[in-house]
Tab-separated table of C-alpha atoms and ligand atoms in Angstrom:
chain	number	residue	atom	x	y	z
T	1	UNK	CA	4.206	-15.525	21.667
T	2	UNK	CA	3.622	-12.025	22.957
T	3	UNK	CA	1.420	-12.320	26.037
T	4	UNK	CA	0.525	-8.634	26.105
T	5	UNK	CA	-2.716	-7.030	25.071
T	6	UNK	CA	-3.545	-4.607	22.264
T	7	UNK	CA	-5.289	-1.324	23.047
T	8	UNK	CA	-7.498	-0.147	20.177
T	9	UNK	CA	-8.224	3.567	19.841
T	10	UNK	CA	-10.616	5.422	17.553
T	11	UNK	CA	-9.903	9.132	17.150
T	12	UNK	CA	-12.368	11.638	15.673
T	13	UNK	CA	-15.609	10.691	13.951
T	14	UNK	CA	-14.112	8.567	11.164
T	15	UNK	CA	-11.640	6.940	13.551
T	16	UNK	CA	-14.319	6.141	16.126
T	17	UNK	CA	-16.702	4.720	13.551
T	18	UNK	CA	-14.005	2.570	11.966
T	19	UNK	CA	-12.913	1.346	15.402
T	20	UNK	CA	-16.512	0.473	16.303
T	21	UNK	CA	-16.907	-1.490	13.051
T	22	UNK	CA	-13.696	-3.310	13.934
T	23	UNK	CA	-14.945	-4.195	17.422
T	24	UNK	CA	-18.323	-5.415	16.177
T	25	UNK	CA	-16.674	-7.801	13.744
T	26	UNK	CA	-13.902	-8.741	16.180
T	27	UNK	CA	-16.507	-9.843	18.725
T	28	UNK	CA	-18.144	-12.109	16.150
T	29	UNK	CA	-14.751	-13.606	15.243
T	30	UNK	CA	-14.239	-14.604	18.877
T	31	UNK	CA	-17.840	-15.784	19.447
T	32	UNK	CA	-18.709	-12.803	21.619
T	33	UNK	CA	-22.108	-11.251	20.908
T	34	UNK	CA	-21.430	-7.560	20.216
T	35	UNK	CA	-24.972	-6.526	21.184
T	36	UNK	CA	-24.532	-7.931	24.699
T	37	UNK	CA	-20.800	-8.278	25.267
T	38	UNK	CA	-21.415	-11.886	26.369
T	39	UNK	CA	-20.569	-15.255	24.944
T	40	UNK	CA	-22.802	-18.329	24.829
T	41	UNK	CA	-19.762	-20.454	25.573
T	42	UNK	CA	-16.115	-19.611	26.196
T	43	UNK	CA	-14.906	-17.109	23.539
T	44	UNK	CA	-12.551	-18.577	20.954
T	45	UNK	CA	-8.926	-17.755	20.161
T	46	UNK	CA	-6.638	-15.425	22.119
T	47	UNK	CA	-9.496	-13.107	23.079
T	48	UNK	CA	-7.575	-11.974	26.184
T	49	UNK	CA	-5.361	-9.889	23.911
T	50	UNK	CA	-8.296	-7.571	23.266
T	51	UNK	CA	-10.951	-8.036	25.932
T	52	UNK	CA	-11.096	-8.032	29.727
T	53	UNK	CA	-13.453	-10.530	31.310
T	54	UNK	CA	-15.632	-9.007	34.033
T	55	UNK	CA	-17.836	-11.247	36.185
T	56	UNK	CA	-18.023	-15.015	36.279
T	57	UNK	CA	-19.873	-17.889	34.636
T	58	UNK	CA	-22.779	-17.028	32.379
T	59	UNK	CA	-22.685	-13.481	33.751
T	60	UNK	CA	-19.250	-12.790	32.271
T	61	UNK	CA	-18.972	-9.612	30.238
T	62	UNK	CA	-16.168	-9.319	27.707
T	63	UNK	CA	-15.168	-5.667	27.730
T	64	UNK	CA	-13.161	-4.252	24.790
T	65	UNK	CA	-9.773	-2.771	25.671
T	66	UNK	CA	-10.406	0.457	23.851
T	67	UNK	CA	-10.281	4.221	23.927
T	68	UNK	CA	-12.564	6.488	21.904
T	69	UNK	CA	-11.355	10.044	21.599
T	70	UNK	CA	-13.023	13.040	19.937
T	71	UNK	CA	-13.309	16.823	20.183
T	72	UNK	CA	-17.094	16.737	20.224
T	73	UNK	CA	-19.357	14.056	21.687
T	74	UNK	CA	-21.719	13.387	18.764
T	75	UNK	CA	-20.122	10.310	17.187
T	76	UNK	CA	-19.240	8.918	20.635
T	77	UNK	CA	-22.811	9.350	21.894
T	78	UNK	CA	-24.137	7.431	18.882
T	79	UNK	CA	-21.704	4.586	19.498
T	80	UNK	CA	-22.471	4.472	23.224
T	81	UNK	CA	-26.158	4.205	22.352
T	82	UNK	CA	-25.708	1.579	19.632
T	83	UNK	CA	-23.309	-0.590	21.625
T	84	UNK	CA	-24.542	0.209	25.126
T	85	UNK	CA	-23.886	-3.304	26.425
T	86	UNK	CA	-20.473	-3.684	24.830
T	87	UNK	CA	-18.224	-0.698	25.540
T	88	UNK	CA	-17.421	0.712	28.946
T	89	UNK	CA	-18.677	4.336	28.729
T	90	UNK	CA	-15.653	5.391	30.813
T	91	UNK	CA	-13.433	4.571	27.818
T	92	UNK	CA	-14.943	7.438	25.793
T	93	UNK	CA	-13.106	10.739	26.144
T	94	UNK	CA	-14.758	13.684	24.415
T	95	UNK	CA	-14.702	17.452	24.542
T	96	UNK	CA	-17.709	19.700	24.207
T	97	UNK	CA	-17.318	21.151	20.729
T	98	UNK	CA	-15.780	20.348	17.353
T	99	UNK	CA	-12.247	21.379	16.465
T	100	UNK	CA	-13.796	23.211	13.482
T	101	UNK	CA	-11.902	20.833	11.203
T	102	UNK	CA	-8.657	22.276	12.470
T	103	UNK	CA	-5.565	20.234	13.375
T	104	UNK	CA	-4.080	23.145	15.333
T	105	UNK	CA	-7.145	23.580	17.549
T	106	UNK	CA	-7.379	19.832	18.183
T	107	UNK	CA	-3.707	19.289	18.956
T	108	UNK	CA	-3.364	22.259	21.308
T	109	UNK	CA	-6.613	23.468	22.863
T	110	UNK	CA	-8.651	20.277	22.818
T	111	UNK	CA	-5.690	17.965	23.373
T	112	UNK	CA	-4.588	19.874	26.476
T	113	UNK	CA	-8.093	19.869	27.891
T	114	UNK	CA	-8.540	16.114	27.388
T	115	UNK	CA	-5.035	15.084	28.448
T	116	UNK	CA	-5.870	14.047	32.005
T	117	UNK	CA	-9.014	12.151	30.933
T	118	UNK	CA	-6.994	10.219	28.345
T	119	UNK	CA	-4.397	9.364	30.963
T	120	UNK	CA	-7.118	8.193	33.355
T	121	UNK	CA	-8.279	5.620	30.776
T	122	UNK	CA	-4.700	4.534	30.070
T	123	UNK	CA	-3.916	4.263	33.801
T	124	UNK	CA	-6.815	1.842	34.166
T	125	UNK	CA	-5.880	-0.159	31.073
T	126	UNK	CA	-2.249	-0.466	32.146
T	127	UNK	CA	-3.287	-1.759	35.577
T	128	UNK	CA	-5.079	-4.698	33.975
T	129	UNK	CA	-3.309	-7.893	32.986
T	130	UNK	CA	-2.080	-8.469	30.422
T	131	UNK	CA	-0.881	-4.870	30.027
T	132	UNK	CA	-0.934	-3.373	26.512
T	133	UNK	CA	2.200	-4.070	24.491
T	134	UNK	CA	0.880	-2.673	21.198
T	135	UNK	CA	-1.598	-0.050	20.033
T	136	UNK	CA	-3.914	0.210	17.042
T	137	UNK	CA	-5.185	3.737	16.294
T	138	UNK	CA	-7.984	4.396	13.776
T	139	UNK	CA	-8.091	7.953	12.404
T	140	UNK	CA	-9.387	10.103	9.543
T	141	UNK	CA	-6.424	12.225	8.473
T	142	UNK	CA	-8.609	14.977	7.002
T	143	UNK	CA	-10.414	15.701	10.275
T	144	UNK	CA	-9.129	18.169	12.836
T	145	UNK	CA	-9.606	15.590	15.563
T	146	UNK	CA	-8.522	12.585	13.509
T	147	UNK	CA	-5.237	14.351	12.765
T	148	UNK	CA	-4.630	16.634	15.753
T	149	UNK	CA	-5.978	14.639	18.676
T	150	UNK	CA	-4.203	11.570	17.312
T	151	UNK	CA	-0.936	13.526	17.141
T	152	UNK	CA	-1.219	14.296	20.855
T	153	UNK	CA	-2.293	10.740	21.628
T	154	UNK	CA	0.828	9.218	20.020
T	155	UNK	CA	3.013	11.188	22.432
T	156	UNK	CA	0.967	10.055	25.416
T	157	UNK	CA	1.105	6.419	24.262
T	158	UNK	CA	4.879	6.657	23.894
T	159	UNK	CA	4.981	7.973	27.470
T	160	UNK	CA	3.177	4.893	28.751
T	161	UNK	CA	4.992	2.296	26.668
T	162	UNK	CA	7.950	3.676	24.695
T	163	UNK	CA	8.746	0.323	23.087
T	164	UNK	CA	5.182	-0.676	22.220
T	165	UNK	CA	4.555	-0.437	18.482
T	166	UNK	CA	1.776	1.827	17.268
T	167	UNK	CA	-0.115	0.790	14.159
T	168	UNK	CA	-2.462	3.355	12.637
T	169	UNK	CA	-5.358	2.708	10.293
T	170	UNK	CA	-6.246	5.938	8.535
T	171	UNK	CA	-8.322	7.313	5.680
T	172	UNK	CA	-6.873	10.009	3.446
T	173	UNK	CA	-8.997	12.963	2.353
T	174	UNK	CA	-11.017	11.963	-0.644
T	175	UNK	CA	-10.495	13.780	-3.927
T	176	UNK	CA	-13.946	13.078	-5.343
T	177	UNK	CA	-16.243	13.319	-2.327
T	178	UNK	CA	-16.699	16.923	-1.274
T	179	UNK	CA	-15.086	17.515	2.064
T	180	UNK	CA	-13.981	20.463	4.184
T	181	UNK	CA	-11.451	22.670	2.408
T	182	UNK	CA	-8.838	22.425	5.134
T	183	UNK	CA	-8.487	18.646	4.890
T	184	UNK	CA	-5.175	18.751	2.962
T	185	UNK	CA	-3.649	20.840	5.771
T	186	UNK	CA	-4.905	18.498	8.476
T	187	UNK	CA	-3.832	15.429	6.562
T	188	UNK	CA	-0.274	16.648	5.970
T	189	UNK	CA	0.087	17.625	9.641
T	190	UNK	CA	-1.571	14.395	10.758
T	191	UNK	CA	0.662	12.198	8.611
T	192	UNK	CA	3.779	14.056	9.694
T	193	UNK	CA	2.865	13.448	13.336
T	194	UNK	CA	2.084	9.794	12.656
T	195	UNK	CA	5.357	9.216	10.784
T	196	UNK	CA	7.251	10.355	13.891
T	197	UNK	CA	5.711	7.730	16.111
T	198	UNK	CA	4.228	4.798	14.261
T	199	UNK	CA	5.730	1.466	13.291
T	200	UNK	CA	3.130	0.870	10.581
T	201	UNK	CA	0.382	3.014	9.056
T	202	UNK	CA	-2.293	1.432	6.907
T	203	UNK	CA	-3.696	4.151	4.642
T	204	UNK	CA	-6.895	3.929	2.656
T	205	UNK	CA	-8.772	5.982	0.093
T	206	UNK	CA	-12.515	5.999	0.661
T	207	UNK	CA	-13.099	6.268	-3.108
T	208	UNK	CA	-11.145	3.107	-3.906
T	209	UNK	CA	-12.956	1.152	-1.220
T	210	UNK	CA	-16.347	2.407	-2.457
T	211	UNK	CA	-15.437	1.097	-5.882
T	212	UNK	CA	-14.329	-2.230	-4.413
T	213	UNK	CA	-17.576	-2.540	-2.447
T	214	UNK	CA	-19.607	-2.107	-5.622
T	215	UNK	CA	-17.532	-4.217	-7.995
T	216	UNK	CA	-16.307	-7.094	-5.844
T	217	UNK	CA	-18.623	-7.251	-2.876
T	218	UNK	CA	-21.626	-6.524	-5.092
T	219	UNK	CA	-23.050	-3.930	-2.711
T	220	UNK	CA	-25.560	-1.891	-4.698
T	221	UNK	CA	-25.281	1.464	-3.005
T	222	UNK	CA	-22.093	1.354	-0.984
T	223	UNK	CA	-21.758	3.965	1.725
T	224	UNK	CA	-19.450	4.872	4.604
T	225	UNK	CA	-20.608	2.018	6.889
T	226	UNK	CA	-19.684	-0.462	4.127
T	227	UNK	CA	-16.238	1.102	3.820
T	228	UNK	CA	-15.789	0.915	7.555
T	229	UNK	CA	-16.651	-2.760	7.442
T	230	UNK	CA	-14.150	-3.389	4.626
T	231	UNK	CA	-11.425	-1.593	6.569
T	232	UNK	CA	-12.377	-3.525	9.708
T	233	UNK	CA	-12.201	-6.791	7.745
T	234	UNK	CA	-8.743	-5.899	6.439
T	235	UNK	CA	-7.440	-5.255	9.952
T	236	UNK	CA	-9.123	-8.424	11.192
T	237	UNK	CA	-7.537	-10.473	8.425
T	238	UNK	CA	-4.057	-9.131	9.062
T	239	UNK	CA	-4.352	-9.695	12.810
T	240	UNK	CA	-5.940	-13.138	12.360
T	241	UNK	CA	-2.736	-15.031	12.961
T	242	UNK	CA	-2.092	-13.300	16.274
T	243	UNK	CA	-5.647	-13.816	17.491
T	244	UNK	CA	-5.963	-17.459	16.473
T	245	UNK	CA	-3.317	-20.119	16.337
T	246	UNK	CA	-3.642	-22.662	13.567
T	247	UNK	CA	-1.961	-26.043	13.760
T	248	UNK	CA	1.118	-24.926	11.896
T	249	UNK	CA	0.923	-21.291	12.692
T	250	UNK	CA	2.143	-20.231	16.108
T	251	UNK	CA	0.600	-16.945	17.207
T	252	UNK	CA	2.726	-13.958	16.361
T	253	UNK	CA	2.724	-10.635	18.109
T	254	UNK	CA	1.360	-7.526	16.427
T	255	UNK	CA	4.981	-6.343	16.339
T	256	UNK	CA	5.851	-9.289	14.046
T	257	UNK	CA	2.973	-8.595	11.680
T	258	UNK	CA	3.933	-4.923	11.616
T	259	UNK	CA	7.545	-5.763	10.900
T	260	UNK	CA	6.592	-7.966	7.958
T	261	UNK	CA	4.865	-5.040	6.287
T	262	UNK	CA	7.200	-2.263	7.358
T	263	UNK	CA	10.622	-3.925	7.352
T	264	UNK	CA	12.407	-0.547	7.130
T	265	UNK	CA	11.588	2.304	9.520
T	266	UNK	CA	11.753	4.895	6.723
T	267	UNK	CA	8.884	3.218	4.909
T	268	UNK	CA	6.164	2.528	7.432
T	269	UNK	CA	3.095	2.921	5.199
T	270	UNK	CA	1.083	0.218	3.481
T	271	UNK	CA	-2.293	-0.089	1.850
T	272	UNK	CA	-4.447	-2.771	0.352
T	273	UNK	CA	-7.823	-4.338	-0.110
T	274	UNK	CA	-9.827	-7.412	0.748
T	275	UNK	CA	-11.451	-9.584	-1.898
T	276	UNK	CA	-14.178	-12.149	-1.435
T	277	UNK	CA	-12.805	-15.495	-2.518
T	278	UNK	CA	-16.129	-16.315	-4.112
T	279	UNK	CA	-15.694	-13.690	-6.802
T	280	UNK	CA	-12.165	-14.910	-7.604
T	281	UNK	CA	-13.238	-18.551	-7.757
T	282	UNK	CA	-16.289	-17.789	-9.866
T	283	UNK	CA	-14.110	-16.210	-12.495
T	284	UNK	CA	-11.583	-19.035	-12.450
T	285	UNK	CA	-12.815	-22.298	-11.023
T	286	UNK	CA	-9.446	-24.018	-11.330
T	287	UNK	CA	-7.798	-21.708	-8.816
T	288	UNK	CA	-7.046	-23.681	-5.664
T	289	UNK	CA	-3.801	-22.818	-3.962
T	290	UNK	CA	-2.682	-19.682	-2.222
T	291	UNK	CA	-0.110	-19.040	-4.947
T	292	UNK	CA	-2.773	-19.170	-7.639
T	293	UNK	CA	-5.064	-16.957	-5.614
T	294	UNK	CA	-2.293	-14.472	-5.057
T	295	UNK	CA	-1.557	-14.340	-8.759
T	296	UNK	CA	-5.236	-13.937	-9.605
T	297	UNK	CA	-5.567	-11.087	-7.159
T	298	UNK	CA	-2.448	-9.337	-8.343
T	299	UNK	CA	-3.019	-9.887	-12.060
T	300	UNK	CA	-6.726	-9.332	-12.326
T	301	UNK	CA	-7.455	-6.945	-9.527
T	302	UNK	CA	-4.563	-4.556	-9.659
T	303	UNK	CA	-6.858	-1.609	-10.165
T	304	UNK	CA	-8.467	-2.387	-6.845
T	305	UNK	CA	-5.324	-3.371	-5.059
T	306	UNK	CA	-3.847	0.066	-4.893
T	307	UNK	CA	-0.107	0.449	-4.961
T	308	UNK	CA	0.652	-3.086	-6.116
T	309	UNK	CA	1.933	-1.522	-9.331
T	310	UNK	CA	4.876	0.257	-7.766
T	311	UNK	CA	8.170	-1.235	-6.656
T	312	UNK	CA	7.108	-3.538	-3.880
T	313	UNK	CA	8.918	-3.376	-0.564
T	314	UNK	CA	6.717	-5.883	1.208
T	315	UNK	CA	3.443	-7.597	0.654
T	316	UNK	CA	1.182	-9.502	2.993
T	317	UNK	CA	-1.525	-11.925	1.985
T	318	UNK	CA	-3.964	-12.887	4.692
T	319	UNK	CA	-6.746	-15.406	4.466
T	320	UNK	CA	-9.845	-15.060	6.507
T	321	UNK	CA	-12.205	-17.944	6.792
T	322	UNK	CA	-15.394	-16.526	8.220
T	323	UNK	CA	-16.647	-19.901	9.404
T	324	UNK	CA	-13.762	-20.990	11.556
T	325	UNK	CA	-11.129	-18.359	11.052
T	326	UNK	CA	-8.268	-20.770	10.800
T	327	UNK	CA	-5.399	-18.929	9.283
T	328	UNK	CA	-2.719	-21.306	8.108
T	329	UNK	CA	0.714	-20.931	6.734
T	330	UNK	CA	1.111	-21.593	3.059
T	331	UNK	CA	1.373	-25.214	2.093
T	332	UNK	CA	4.463	-26.686	0.444
T	333	UNK	CA	2.352	-27.357	-2.650
T	334	UNK	CA	2.273	-23.636	-3.269
T	335	UNK	CA	5.874	-23.679	-4.300
T	336	UNK	CA	4.579	-24.767	-7.705
T	337	UNK	CA	3.259	-21.276	-8.201
T	338	UNK	CA	5.731	-18.489	-7.886
T	339	UNK	CA	5.078	-16.384	-4.826
T	340	UNK	CA	7.434	-13.457	-4.620
T	341	UNK	CA	9.986	-13.984	-1.875
T	342	UNK	CA	8.914	-10.826	-0.089
T	343	UNK	CA	5.320	-11.971	0.303
T	344	UNK	CA	4.158	-13.101	3.702
T	345	UNK	CA	1.323	-15.542	3.258
T	346	UNK	CA	-1.226	-16.642	5.806
T	347	UNK	CA	-3.811	-18.609	3.898
T	348	UNK	CA	-5.905	-21.668	4.096
T	349	UNK	CA	-4.720	-23.896	1.253
T	350	UNK	CA	-8.175	-25.327	0.576
T	351	UNK	CA	-10.056	-22.083	0.505
T	352	UNK	CA	-13.636	-22.047	1.579
T	353	UNK	CA	-15.756	-19.991	-0.793
T	354	UNK	CA	-16.935	-17.961	2.174
T	355	UNK	CA	-13.528	-16.690	2.991
T	356	UNK	CA	-11.787	-13.556	1.826
T	357	UNK	CA	-8.289	-12.689	0.749
T	358	UNK	CA	-6.650	-9.586	2.086
T	359	UNK	CA	-3.649	-8.133	0.291
T	360	UNK	CA	-1.556	-5.424	1.921
T	361	UNK	CA	1.228	-3.763	-0.019
T	362	UNK	CA	4.047	-1.450	0.939
T	363	UNK	CA	5.317	-0.055	-2.330
T	364	UNK	CA	6.844	3.017	-3.923
T	365	UNK	CA	3.365	4.069	-5.088
T	366	UNK	CA	2.542	5.170	-1.545
T	367	UNK	CA	4.948	8.004	-2.360
T	368	UNK	CA	2.632	9.253	-5.079
T	369	UNK	CA	-0.274	9.338	-2.622
T	370	UNK	CA	1.824	11.497	-0.318
T	371	UNK	CA	2.939	13.613	-3.260
T	372	UNK	CA	-0.629	14.198	-4.386
T	373	UNK	CA	-1.562	15.244	-0.879
T	374	UNK	CA	1.372	17.675	-0.752
T	375	UNK	CA	0.232	19.208	-4.040
T	376	UNK	CA	-3.251	19.800	-2.665
T	377	UNK	CA	-1.643	21.344	0.405
T	378	UNK	CA	0.526	23.623	-1.737
T	379	UNK	CA	-2.459	24.832	-3.748
T	380	UNK	CA	-3.919	26.193	-0.524
T	381	UNK	CA	-0.710	27.303	1.167
T	382	UNK	CA	0.691	29.203	-1.838
T	383	UNK	CA	-2.289	31.562	-1.466
T	384	UNK	CA	-2.193	31.254	2.318
T	385	UNK	CA	-5.818	30.151	2.003
T	386	UNK	CA	-7.326	29.595	5.468
T	387	UNK	CA	-3.832	30.005	6.885
T	388	UNK	CA	-5.099	32.320	9.613
T	389	UNK	CA	-7.208	29.468	11.041
T	390	UNK	CA	-3.973	27.703	11.903
T	391	UNK	CA	-1.852	30.734	12.699
T	392	UNK	CA	-4.478	32.016	15.142
T	393	UNK	CA	-4.397	28.644	16.864
T	394	UNK	CA	-0.693	29.127	17.602
T	395	UNK	CA	0.926	27.296	14.708
T	396	UNK	CA	3.726	29.328	13.110
T	397	UNK	CA	4.529	29.564	9.401
T	398	UNK	CA	7.850	27.911	10.203
T	399	UNK	CA	6.108	24.985	11.923
T	400	UNK	CA	3.647	24.589	9.044
T	401	UNK	CA	6.373	24.600	6.424
T	402	UNK	CA	8.594	22.207	8.374
T	403	UNK	CA	5.795	19.667	8.623
T	404	UNK	CA	4.972	20.027	4.925
T	405	UNK	CA	8.650	19.568	4.006
T	406	UNK	CA	8.892	16.416	6.060
T	407	UNK	CA	5.948	14.788	4.269
T	408	UNK	CA	7.384	15.905	0.905
T	409	UNK	CA	10.710	14.380	1.879
T	410	UNK	CA	8.998	11.074	2.756
T	411	UNK	CA	7.170	11.113	-0.582
T	412	UNK	CA	10.501	11.449	-2.386
T	413	UNK	CA	12.113	8.702	-0.318
T	414	UNK	CA	9.290	6.379	-1.311
T	415	UNK	CA	9.714	7.209	-4.957
T	416	UNK	CA	13.436	6.410	-4.668
T	417	UNK	CA	12.807	2.792	-3.654
I	501	LIG	N1	-13.949	5.689	6.107
I	501	LIG	C1	-14.609	6.628	6.786
I	501	LIG	N2	-14.396	7.923	6.524
I	501	LIG	C2	-15.101	8.840	7.250
I	501	LIG	C3	-16.037	8.476	8.236
I	501	LIG	N3	-16.568	9.609	8.789
I	501	LIG	C4	-15.955	10.640	8.169
I	501	LIG	N4	-15.066	10.191	7.241
I	501	LIG	C5	-14.120	10.978	6.448
I	501	LIG	O1	-13.026	11.257	7.330
I	501	LIG	C6	-12.538	12.568	7.159
I	501	LIG	C7	-12.458	13.248	8.489
I	501	LIG	O2	-13.735	13.606	8.949
I	501	LIG	P1	-14.218	13.433	10.456
I	501	LIG	O3	-13.888	12.087	10.940
I	501	LIG	O4	-15.651	13.833	10.511
I	501	LIG	O5	-13.341	14.487	11.252
I	501	LIG	P2	-12.912	14.412	12.781
I	501	LIG	O6	-11.728	13.525	12.911
I	501	LIG	O7	-14.091	14.095	13.641
I	501	LIG	O8	-12.377	15.880	13.057
I	501	LIG	P3	-13.171	17.261	13.288
I	501	LIG	O9	-12.749	18.094	12.138
I	501	LIG	O10	-12.622	17.744	14.570
I	501	LIG	O11	-14.640	16.972	13.328
I	501	LIG	C8	-13.455	13.197	6.135
I	501	LIG	O12	-12.743	13.188	4.913
I	501	LIG	C9	-14.662	12.308	6.043
I	501	LIG	O13	-15.141	12.233	4.719
I	501	LIG	C10	-16.232	7.084	8.496
I	501	LIG	O14	-17.004	6.643	9.345
I	501	LIG	N5	-15.474	6.226	7.732
I	502	LIG	MG1	-15.617	15.424	14.272
């Protein structure tokens, strides 16, 4: 078992809000009250991987090991207000004004200005025991900050712990929701920077998750906070086995979970969705084992389990029992139902209807997401639309085209699987 801790970072507005949703739900998983940062009894599971205990007895505060980073302070101020008892305000690093939705401004001007403040937070976190041995970074690729500040952050993290894996959780620019015109630029630059440094990147489409919220979670008017909760739940499910040890399931490190999903360094991206077990069981009451559940999810919910239709490189199935959060290895009985050999299964074999099934897939279809993004980039770049915003912020045409080529190359590699 890896005895180190995991430092969780939220970058930009989307990244910070997703990270906050993650922390709120993570607290509840470990019996810590997010509104107060305290626990009525001793927190459950391996909470030390994510929190530092400050104080003693009933006065103990469980402080998240986190960093919130943004060009402007608006989103951070909201989070500090909402979760005033939970987060240490010193772990928020913000500039004074927005990057103007510009990767180049965020990575150079803002990143340079915030560098020493970021390092001050990391210095403190690395002095604590256990020291971080893995990082999770939430980011919105379309944002200037979510792409550019994160790019700078990866280099700093590698400085502190070159061998520690970085896992990113990022949203791609939506094609249906109107968003700033420069998002395809930021996203290509942001993904290129991430691909250089990360061990695994979970990528999500807001549109697909909105659809999932409406159809499977029966949320009438799903909005961004619902999406953030779904994304948080996915990350919670996949990290369940390292935060809680079941009887048969020794705790793994985040590095192990990452390796399961990204077994080859050229293909570090995965995506997926989380389904309430209730909706699967309602439609087919005879479903009982993890193998049957897996088949139900893959057969019936392919449209909402993006990328499961491509050639699959790896696939993770994670069970999350909200009541007790026992995540167990698959039972021998499951061998009756064919589970593909590449699937990694962490499921309770007698599923409680209150639990949820998370499916994460690393498949060749991720390549088409990258390809689509490159096409949107090219539509702008062929006319040099808004190019001066980047060129004036000290990016060169050569730099821009090199980054674009790299993402295009990755897209092709994925399609070659
Ligand atoms: N899932 C999710 N997406 C969001 C959220 N907030 C914004 N987005 C999307 O994320 C993308 C990036 O937007 P922001 O997060 O506002 O940008 P930023 O990272 O703060 O960068 P700046 O351009 O410097 O403001 C956009 O496509 C938004 O639609 C959120 O809380 N959750
Ligand atoms: Mg912003």
